[in-house]
PDB file of C-alpha atoms in Angstrom:
ATOM      1  CA  MET A   1      26.052  18.162   0.469  1.00 35.00           C
ATOM      2  CA  ALA A   2      24.027  21.433   1.101  1.00 38.00           C
ATOM      3  CA  VAL A   3      21.112  19.393   2.479  1.00 43.00           C
ATOM      4  CA  ASP A   4      23.322  17.652   5.040  1.00 46.00           C
ATOM      5  CA  GLN A   5      24.855  21.013   6.119  1.00 43.00           C
ATOM      6  CA  GLY A   6      21.348  22.447   6.489  1.00 45.00           C
ATOM      7  CA  GLU A   7      20.304  19.519   8.705  1.00 44.00           C
ATOM      8  CA  ARG A   8      23.308  19.797  11.128  1.00 48.00           C
ATOM      9  CA  ALA A   9      22.571  23.511  11.320  1.00 42.00           C
ATOM     10  CA  ALA A  10      19.226  22.777  12.354  1.00 59.00           C
ATOM     11  CA  GLY A  11      20.474  20.303  15.120  1.00 84.00           C
ATOM     12  CA  ALA A  12      20.090  17.031  13.363  1.00 90.00           C
ATOM     13  CA  ARG A  13      20.979  13.851  15.288  1.00 91.00           C
ATOM     14  CA  PHE A  14      21.995  10.359  14.228  1.00 94.00           C
ATOM     15  CA  PRO A  15      19.602   7.484  14.792  1.00 95.00           C
ATOM     16  CA  THR A  16      19.698   5.653  18.102  1.00 96.00           C
ATOM     17  CA  PRO A  17      20.075   1.761  17.789  1.00 95.00           C
ATOM     18  CA  GLY A  18      16.377   1.394  18.361  1.00 96.00           C
ATOM     19  CA  GLU A  19      15.607   4.132  15.671  1.00 96.00           C
ATOM     20  CA  LYS A  20      17.984   2.157  13.162  1.00 96.00           C
ATOM     21  CA  ARG A  21      15.893  -0.893  13.805  1.00 97.00           C
ATOM     22  CA  ALA A  22      12.620   1.005  13.342  1.00 97.00           C
ATOM     23  CA  ALA A  23      14.059   2.079  10.030  1.00 97.00           C
ATOM     24  CA  SER A  24      14.851  -1.447   8.964  1.00 97.00           C
ATOM     25  CA  TRP A  25      11.523  -2.730  10.086  1.00 98.00           C
ATOM     26  CA  ALA A  26       9.616  -0.087   8.227  1.00 97.00           C
ATOM     27  CA  GLY A  27      11.698  -0.779   5.119  1.00 97.00           C
ATOM     28  CA  TRP A  28      11.017  -4.451   5.288  1.00 98.00           C
ATOM     29  CA  PHE A  29       7.406  -3.955   5.839  1.00 98.00           C
ATOM     30  CA  MET A  30       6.999  -1.622   2.811  1.00 97.00           C
ATOM     31  CA  ALA A  31       8.940  -4.256   0.832  1.00 97.00           C
ATOM     32  CA  ILE A  32       6.573  -7.008   1.938  1.00 97.00           C
ATOM     33  CA  THR A  33       3.600  -4.915   0.573  1.00 96.00           C
ATOM     34  CA  PHE A  34       5.284  -5.272  -2.931  1.00 95.00           C
ATOM     35  CA  VAL A  35       5.993  -9.058  -2.691  1.00 95.00           C
ATOM     36  CA  THR A  36       2.450  -9.733  -1.587  1.00 96.00           C
ATOM     37  CA  SER A  37       0.404  -7.415  -3.574  1.00 94.00           C
ATOM     38  CA  ILE A  38       1.768  -8.103  -6.983  1.00 93.00           C
ATOM     39  CA  PRO A  39       1.775 -11.893  -6.854  1.00 95.00           C
ATOM     40  CA  ALA A  40      -1.725 -11.818  -5.318  1.00 95.00           C
ATOM     41  CA  LEU A  41      -3.141  -9.912  -8.165  1.00 92.00           C
ATOM     42  CA  LEU A  42      -1.728 -12.351 -10.652  1.00 94.00           C
ATOM     43  CA  LEU A  43      -2.926 -15.168  -8.876  1.00 94.00           C
ATOM     44  CA  TYR A  44      -6.452 -13.691  -8.710  1.00 94.00           C
ATOM     45  CA  HIS A  45      -6.641 -13.533 -12.501  1.00 91.00           C
ATOM     46  CA  PRO A  46      -9.055 -16.572 -13.160  1.00 91.00           C
ATOM     47  CA  VAL A  47     -11.633 -15.279 -10.671  1.00 92.00           C
ATOM     48  CA  LEU A  48     -11.222 -11.657 -11.788  1.00 91.00           C
ATOM     49  CA  HIS A  49     -11.618 -12.267 -15.450  1.00 89.00           C
ATOM     50  CA  ASP A  50     -13.604 -15.381 -16.067  1.00 86.00           C
ATOM     51  CA  HIS A  51     -17.282 -14.499 -15.703  1.00 82.00           C
ATOM     52  CA  SER A  52     -18.242 -18.254 -15.440  1.00 82.00           C
ATOM     53  CA  TYR A  53     -15.465 -18.961 -12.847  1.00 85.00           C
ATOM     54  CA  ILE A  54     -18.194 -19.673 -10.234  1.00 84.00           C
ATOM     55  CA  LEU A  55     -19.725 -22.370 -12.286  1.00 82.00           C
ATOM     56  CA  GLY A  56     -16.492 -24.097 -13.259  1.00 76.00           C
ATOM     57  CA  ALA A  57     -13.723 -26.044 -11.457  1.00 69.00           C
ATOM     58  CA  GLY A  58     -10.163 -25.597 -10.580  1.00 66.00           C
ATOM     59  CA  HIS A  59      -8.007 -22.796  -9.378  1.00 72.00           C
ATOM     60  CA  ASP A  60      -9.182 -22.698  -5.854  1.00 85.00           C
ATOM     61  CA  THR A  61      -5.733 -23.250  -4.356  1.00 91.00           C
ATOM     62  CA  ARG A  62      -4.337 -20.206  -6.119  1.00 93.00           C
ATOM     63  CA  ILE A  63      -7.081 -18.009  -5.115  1.00 94.00           C
ATOM     64  CA  GLU A  64      -6.702 -19.150  -1.624  1.00 95.00           C
ATOM     65  CA  LEU A  65      -3.003 -18.407  -1.683  1.00 96.00           C
ATOM     66  CA  ALA A  66      -3.661 -14.858  -3.056  1.00 96.00           C
ATOM     67  CA  ALA A  67      -5.939 -14.376  -0.110  1.00 96.00           C
ATOM     68  CA  VAL A  68      -3.334 -15.424   2.256  1.00 97.00           C
ATOM     69  CA  LEU A  69      -0.718 -13.016   0.653  1.00 97.00           C
ATOM     70  CA  GLU A  70      -3.147 -10.339   1.034  1.00 97.00           C
ATOM     71  CA  VAL A  71      -3.583 -10.778   4.652  1.00 97.00           C
ATOM     72  CA  PHE A  72       0.183 -10.337   4.996  1.00 97.00           C
ATOM     73  CA  LEU A  73      -0.295  -7.117   2.838  1.00 97.00           C
ATOM     74  CA  MET A  74      -2.870  -5.868   5.333  1.00 97.00           C
ATOM     75  CA  ILE A  75      -0.414  -6.546   8.374  1.00 97.00           C
ATOM     76  CA  SER A  76       2.522  -5.100   6.482  1.00 97.00           C
ATOM     77  CA  GLY A  77       0.809  -1.976   5.361  1.00 96.00           C
ATOM     78  CA  VAL A  78      -0.371  -1.310   8.984  1.00 97.00           C
ATOM     79  CA  GLY A  79       3.080  -2.375  10.151  1.00 97.00           C
ATOM     80  CA  VAL A  80       4.890   0.531   8.177  1.00 97.00           C
ATOM     81  CA  ALA A  81       2.592   3.124   9.847  1.00 97.00           C
ATOM     82  CA  ILE A  82       2.832   1.720  13.506  1.00 97.00           C
ATOM     83  CA  VAL A  83       6.637   1.501  13.216  1.00 97.00           C
ATOM     84  CA  MET A  84       7.036   4.983  11.783  1.00 97.00           C
ATOM     85  CA  PHE A  85       4.474   6.667  14.005  1.00 97.00           C
ATOM     86  CA  PRO A  86       6.782   7.181  17.060  1.00 97.00           C
ATOM     87  CA  ILE A  87       9.309   8.994  15.094  1.00 97.00           C
ATOM     88  CA  LEU A  88       7.012  10.951  12.731  1.00 97.00           C
ATOM     89  CA  ARG A  89       4.804  12.195  15.537  1.00 96.00           C
ATOM     90  CA  ARG A  90       7.838  14.321  16.773  1.00 95.00           C
ATOM     91  CA  GLU A  91       7.258  16.354  13.574  1.00 95.00           C
ATOM     92  CA  SER A  92       3.347  16.315  13.448  1.00 96.00           C
ATOM     93  CA  GLU A  93       1.308  14.004  15.536  1.00 97.00           C
ATOM     94  CA  PRO A  94      -1.907  14.838  13.798  1.00 97.00           C
ATOM     95  CA  LEU A  95      -0.147  14.010  10.537  1.00 97.00           C
ATOM     96  CA  ALA A  96       1.452  10.824  11.906  1.00 97.00           C
ATOM     97  CA  LEU A  97      -1.777   9.550  13.376  1.00 97.00           C
ATOM     98  CA  GLY A  98      -3.746  10.455  10.128  1.00 97.00           C
ATOM     99  CA  TYR A  99      -1.083   8.064   8.281  1.00 97.00           C
ATOM    100  CA  VAL A 100      -1.793   5.277  10.652  1.00 98.00           C
ATOM    101  CA  ALA A 101      -5.502   5.807  10.183  1.00 97.00           C
ATOM    102  CA  SER A 102      -5.307   5.719   6.471  1.00 97.00           C
ATOM    103  CA  ARG A 103      -3.360   2.657   6.523  1.00 97.00           C
ATOM    104  CA  ILE A 104      -5.853   0.940   8.780  1.00 97.00           C
ATOM    105  CA  VAL A 105      -8.665   2.050   6.346  1.00 97.00           C
ATOM    106  CA  GLU A 106      -6.772   0.869   3.315  1.00 97.00           C
ATOM    107  CA  SER A 107      -6.261  -2.598   5.069  1.00 97.00           C
ATOM    108  CA  THR A 108      -9.756  -2.831   6.021  1.00 97.00           C
ATOM    109  CA  MET A 109     -10.794  -2.181   2.106  1.00 96.00           C
ATOM    110  CA  ILE A 110      -8.440  -4.907   1.205  1.00 97.00           C
ATOM    111  CA  GLY A 111      -9.919  -7.231   3.828  1.00 97.00           C
ATOM    112  CA  VAL A 112     -13.506  -6.673   2.264  1.00 97.00           C
ATOM    113  CA  GLY A 113     -12.097  -7.502  -1.132  1.00 96.00           C
ATOM    114  CA  ILE A 114     -10.427 -10.691   0.074  1.00 97.00           C
ATOM    115  CA  ILE A 115     -13.828 -11.810   1.687  1.00 96.00           C
ATOM    116  CA  SER A 116     -15.772 -11.159  -1.493  1.00 96.00           C
ATOM    117  CA  LEU A 117     -13.382 -13.422  -3.655  1.00 95.00           C
ATOM    118  CA  LEU A 118     -13.349 -16.133  -0.929  1.00 95.00           C
ATOM    119  CA  ALA A 119     -17.156 -15.871  -0.970  1.00 93.00           C
ATOM    120  CA  ILE A 120     -17.075 -16.926  -4.663  1.00 91.00           C
ATOM    121  CA  LEU A 121     -15.108 -20.188  -3.745  1.00 90.00           C
ATOM    122  CA  THR A 122     -17.842 -20.893  -1.149  1.00 89.00           C
ATOM    123  CA  LEU A 123     -20.752 -20.281  -3.240  1.00 86.00           C
ATOM    124  CA  ARG A 124     -19.038 -22.352  -6.182  1.00 82.00           C
ATOM    125  CA  GLY A 125     -18.381 -25.233  -3.769  1.00 74.00           C
ATOM    126  CA  ASP A 126     -21.895 -25.249  -2.159  1.00 67.00           C
ATOM    127  CA  LEU A 127     -24.134 -24.603  -4.975  1.00 66.00           C
ATOM    128  CA  SER A 128     -22.498 -25.006  -8.517  1.00 58.00           C
ATOM    129  CA  ALA A 129     -23.083 -28.809  -8.641  1.00 58.00           C
ATOM    130  CA  THR A 130     -26.898 -28.396  -7.974  1.00 62.00           C
ATOM    131  CA  VAL A 131     -27.608 -24.980  -9.369  1.00 59.00           C
ATOM    132  CA  GLY A 132     -28.870 -26.512 -12.820  1.00 56.00           C
ATOM    133  CA  ALA A 133     -31.003 -24.033 -14.881  1.00 52.00           C
ATOM    134  CA  ASN A 134     -30.377 -21.284 -12.286  1.00 61.00           C
ATOM    135  CA  GLY A 135     -26.539 -20.955 -13.371  1.00 68.00           C
ATOM    136  CA  GLY A 136     -27.282 -17.572 -14.580  1.00 76.00           C
ATOM    137  CA  SER A 137     -28.293 -16.242 -11.112  1.00 81.00           C
ATOM    138  CA  LEU A 138     -25.101 -17.862  -9.657  1.00 82.00           C
ATOM    139  CA  GLN A 139     -23.071 -16.279 -12.319  1.00 84.00           C
ATOM    140  CA  ILE A 140     -24.570 -12.887 -11.532  1.00 87.00           C
ATOM    141  CA  ALA A 141     -23.625 -13.440  -7.779  1.00 87.00           C
ATOM    142  CA  GLY A 142     -20.122 -14.110  -8.891  1.00 88.00           C
ATOM    143  CA  ARG A 143     -19.798 -11.080 -11.034  1.00 91.00           C
ATOM    144  CA  SER A 144     -21.483  -8.972  -8.264  1.00 94.00           C
ATOM    145  CA  LEU A 145     -18.829 -10.147  -5.739  1.00 94.00           C
ATOM    146  CA  VAL A 146     -15.951  -9.518  -8.311  1.00 94.00           C
ATOM    147  CA  ALA A 147     -17.291  -5.995  -8.752  1.00 94.00           C
ATOM    148  CA  ILE A 148     -17.142  -5.379  -5.031  1.00 95.00           C
ATOM    149  CA  HIS A 149     -13.501  -6.523  -5.021  1.00 95.00           C
ATOM    150  CA  GLU A 150     -12.811  -4.074  -7.928  1.00 94.00           C
ATOM    151  CA  TRP A 151     -14.220  -1.070  -5.883  1.00 95.00           C
ATOM    152  CA  THR A 152     -12.525  -2.102  -2.898  1.00 95.00           C
ATOM    153  CA  PHE A 153      -9.287  -1.822  -4.974  1.00 93.00           C
ATOM    154  CA  VAL A 154     -10.178   1.695  -5.924  1.00 94.00           C
ATOM    155  CA  PHE A 155     -10.931   2.843  -2.373  1.00 94.00           C
ATOM    156  CA  GLY A 156      -8.167   0.811  -0.560  1.00 93.00           C
ATOM    157  CA  PRO A 157      -5.044   0.642  -2.840  1.00 90.00           C
ATOM    158  CA  GLY A 158      -6.283   3.746  -4.656  1.00 92.00           C
ATOM    159  CA  PHE A 159      -7.737   6.630  -2.652  1.00 95.00           C
ATOM    160  CA  CYS A 160      -6.017   5.582   0.520  1.00 96.00           C
ATOM    161  CA  VAL A 161      -2.818   5.054  -0.904  1.00 96.00           C
ATOM    162  CA  GLY A 162      -3.015   8.556  -2.251  1.00 96.00           C
ATOM    163  CA  VAL A 163      -3.461   9.859   1.350  1.00 97.00           C
ATOM    164  CA  ASN A 164      -0.888   7.568   2.558  1.00 96.00           C
ATOM    165  CA  ASP A 165       1.889   8.521   0.164  1.00 97.00           C
ATOM    166  CA  LEU A 166       0.941  12.422   0.431  1.00 97.00           C
ATOM    167  CA  LEU A 167       1.235  12.124   4.390  1.00 97.00           C
ATOM    168  CA  LEU A 168       4.330   9.852   4.388  1.00 97.00           C
ATOM    169  CA  GLY A 169       5.964  11.868   1.482  1.00 97.00           C
ATOM    170  CA  TYR A 170       5.445  15.228   3.413  1.00 97.00           C
ATOM    171  CA  LEU A 171       6.680  13.774   6.717  1.00 97.00           C
ATOM    172  CA  MET A 172       9.700  12.251   5.211  1.00 97.00           C
ATOM    173  CA  TYR A 173      10.552  15.474   3.211  1.00 96.00           C
ATOM    174  CA  SER A 174      10.047  17.930   6.185  1.00 95.00           C
ATOM    175  CA  THR A 175      12.163  15.485   8.499  1.00 95.00           C
ATOM    176  CA  ALA A 176      14.874  14.781   5.885  1.00 94.00           C
ATOM    177  CA  LEU A 177      14.781  11.057   7.099  1.00 96.00           C
ATOM    178  CA  MET A 178      15.241  10.068   3.600  1.00 96.00           C
ATOM    179  CA  PRO A 179      16.676  12.065   0.422  1.00 95.00           C
ATOM    180  CA  GLN A 180      14.230  14.853   0.027  1.00 93.00           C
ATOM    181  CA  ARG A 181      14.180  14.436  -3.807  1.00 95.00           C
ATOM    182  CA  LEU A 182      12.770  10.836  -3.200  1.00 95.00           C
ATOM    183  CA  ALA A 183      10.214  12.015  -0.697  1.00 96.00           C
ATOM    184  CA  LEU A 184       9.028  14.616  -3.138  1.00 96.00           C
ATOM    185  CA  VAL A 185       8.021  11.926  -5.448  1.00 96.00           C
ATOM    186  CA  GLY A 186       5.539  10.828  -2.670  1.00 96.00           C
ATOM    187  CA  LEU A 187       4.150  14.267  -2.528  1.00 96.00           C
ATOM    188  CA  ILE A 188       3.581  14.286  -6.337  1.00 96.00           C
ATOM    189  CA  GLY A 189       2.440  10.443  -6.527  1.00 95.00           C
ATOM    190  CA  GLY A 190      -0.104  10.654  -3.813  1.00 96.00           C
ATOM    191  CA  PRO A 191      -2.307  13.483  -5.285  1.00 96.00           C
ATOM    192  CA  LEU A 192      -1.899  11.979  -8.692  1.00 96.00           C
ATOM    193  CA  ILE A 193      -3.250   8.457  -7.819  1.00 96.00           C
ATOM    194  CA  PHE A 194      -6.039  10.090  -5.820  1.00 96.00           C
ATOM    195  CA  ALA A 195      -7.050  12.039  -8.816  1.00 96.00           C
ATOM    196  CA  SER A 196      -6.571   9.130 -10.975  1.00 95.00           C
ATOM    197  CA  LYS A 197      -9.112   7.137  -8.835  1.00 95.00           C
ATOM    198  CA  ILE A 198     -11.713  10.044  -8.968  1.00 96.00           C
ATOM    199  CA  ALA A 199     -11.508   9.717 -12.735  1.00 95.00           C
ATOM    200  CA  VAL A 200     -12.198   6.187 -12.480  1.00 94.00           C
ATOM    201  CA  VAL A 201     -15.243   6.823 -10.326  1.00 94.00           C
ATOM    202  CA  PHE A 202     -16.655   9.011 -13.016  1.00 95.00           C
ATOM    203  CA  GLY A 203     -15.807   6.677 -15.770  1.00 91.00           C
ATOM    204  CA  ALA A 204     -12.980   8.460 -17.422  1.00 92.00           C
ATOM    205  CA  TRP A 205     -10.895   5.306 -17.716  1.00 91.00           C
ATOM    206  CA  GLY A 206     -11.088   1.750 -16.090  1.00 90.00           C
ATOM    207  CA  ILE A 207      -9.791   0.439 -12.812  1.00 88.00           C
ATOM    208  CA  THR A 208      -7.058  -1.515 -14.320  1.00 83.00           C
ATOM    209  CA  SER A 209      -6.443   0.657 -17.634  1.00 89.00           C
ATOM    210  CA  SER A 210      -3.074   1.558 -18.797  1.00 91.00           C
ATOM    211  CA  THR A 211      -3.958   5.184 -17.919  1.00 92.00           C
ATOM    212  CA  ALA A 212      -4.565   4.238 -14.296  1.00 91.00           C
ATOM    213  CA  GLY A 213      -1.367   2.388 -14.245  1.00 91.00           C
ATOM    214  CA  ILE A 214       0.717   5.442 -15.546  1.00 94.00           C
ATOM    215  CA  PHE A 215      -0.866   7.571 -12.856  1.00 94.00           C
ATOM    216  CA  ALA A 216       0.385   4.995 -10.166  1.00 94.00           C
ATOM    217  CA  ILE A 217       4.115   5.067 -11.483  1.00 95.00           C
ATOM    218  CA  PRO A 218       5.229   7.768  -8.875  1.00 96.00           C
ATOM    219  CA  VAL A 219       3.532   5.774  -6.047  1.00 96.00           C
ATOM    220  CA  PHE A 220       5.543   2.748  -7.044  1.00 95.00           C
ATOM    221  CA  ILE A 221       8.817   4.649  -7.408  1.00 96.00           C
ATOM    222  CA  PHE A 222       8.247   6.545  -4.072  1.00 97.00           C
ATOM    223  CA  GLU A 223       7.468   3.350  -1.979  1.00 97.00           C
ATOM    224  CA  ALA A 224      10.088   1.157  -3.576  1.00 97.00           C
ATOM    225  CA  SER A 225      12.569   4.076  -2.751  1.00 97.00           C
ATOM    226  CA  PHE A 226      11.351   4.196   0.738  1.00 97.00           C
ATOM    227  CA  ALA A 227      11.802   0.404   1.161  1.00 97.00           C
ATOM    228  CA  ILE A 228      15.162   0.095  -0.332  1.00 97.00           C
ATOM    229  CA  TYR A 229      16.690   3.203   1.319  1.00 97.00           C
ATOM    230  CA  LEU A 230      15.619   2.380   4.740  1.00 97.00           C
ATOM    231  CA  ILE A 231      16.740  -1.307   4.360  1.00 97.00           C
ATOM    232  CA  VAL A 232      20.208  -0.259   3.071  1.00 97.00           C
ATOM    233  CA  ARG A 233      20.882   2.885   4.461  1.00 96.00           C
ATOM    234  CA  GLY A 234      18.334   3.551   7.318  1.00 96.00           C
ATOM    235  CA  PHE A 235      17.346   7.075   8.462  1.00 96.00           C
ATOM    236  CA  ARG A 236      19.520  10.151   7.368  1.00 96.00           C
ATOM    237  CA  PRO A 237      20.410  12.303  10.366  1.00 95.00           C
ATOM    238  CA  SER A 238      17.392  14.498  11.325  1.00 94.00           C
ATOM    239  CA  ARG A 239      16.315  16.677  14.026  1.00 93.00           C
ATOM    240  CA  VAL A 240      13.450  14.307  15.029  1.00 94.00           C
ATOM    241  CA  LEU A 241      16.026  11.597  15.968  1.00 94.00           C
ATOM    242  CA  SER A 242      17.312  10.982  19.313  1.00 91.00           C
ATOM    243  CA  GLY A 243      21.109   9.934  18.836  1.00 89.00           C
ATOM    244  CA  GLU A 244      24.395  11.819  18.886  1.00 90.00           C
ATOM    245  CA  ALA A 245      24.505  15.067  17.297  1.00 88.00           C
ATOM    246  CA  ALA A 246      25.411  15.101  13.664  1.00 82.00           C
ATOM    247  CA  THR A 247      28.600  17.425  13.763  1.00 72.00           C
TER     248      THR A 247
END
């Protein structure tokens, strides 16, 4: 392939055993973000869509399970950045550090969202049985906490993901650690989802609307490709790797 020839001409090297392990870890961490975030969103459905949830009974276990899944989502998201940082810094330390920072901010936003929904369970358990005629006030409190979760979704797995994929896509493209056509999807998807969330802030469409979902498709493709490629194939020969010369 022409890309491979260009990489070898530029002094590309194969990954060392340690770099192969880093590729595998990064791929698995990214995969974990999928197997935790999607089920968590489905499990959260009752508390997110039933305005009277805080006054009712049941479903607490599934909400608590979703919260635990999102804790693993936070860990795995930061894990991708930490594992990739020593390698990506060889291309650009500021951009690699920016990727780590953006992942940390994203995880922080996710954590705030988790706390807001768990607070609903606490209020329901402590107050719902005795609230009586003040049920309306408790319902408003519940809806307020759900609104906080929704906006953390915009700023965490929204704006921050746009920054994440723009930085990771650029670094994977410039280093050719994965096929550059796949990395290019991240360069496209990052700005698209960022622009989509700006539109959400200004009320152009809803947080969970089909339009917002369409704008998120390139991000899904890029991150899934990143996970699958690194798990199955590992890093491609690149000038930022430290193994034997790719001759």
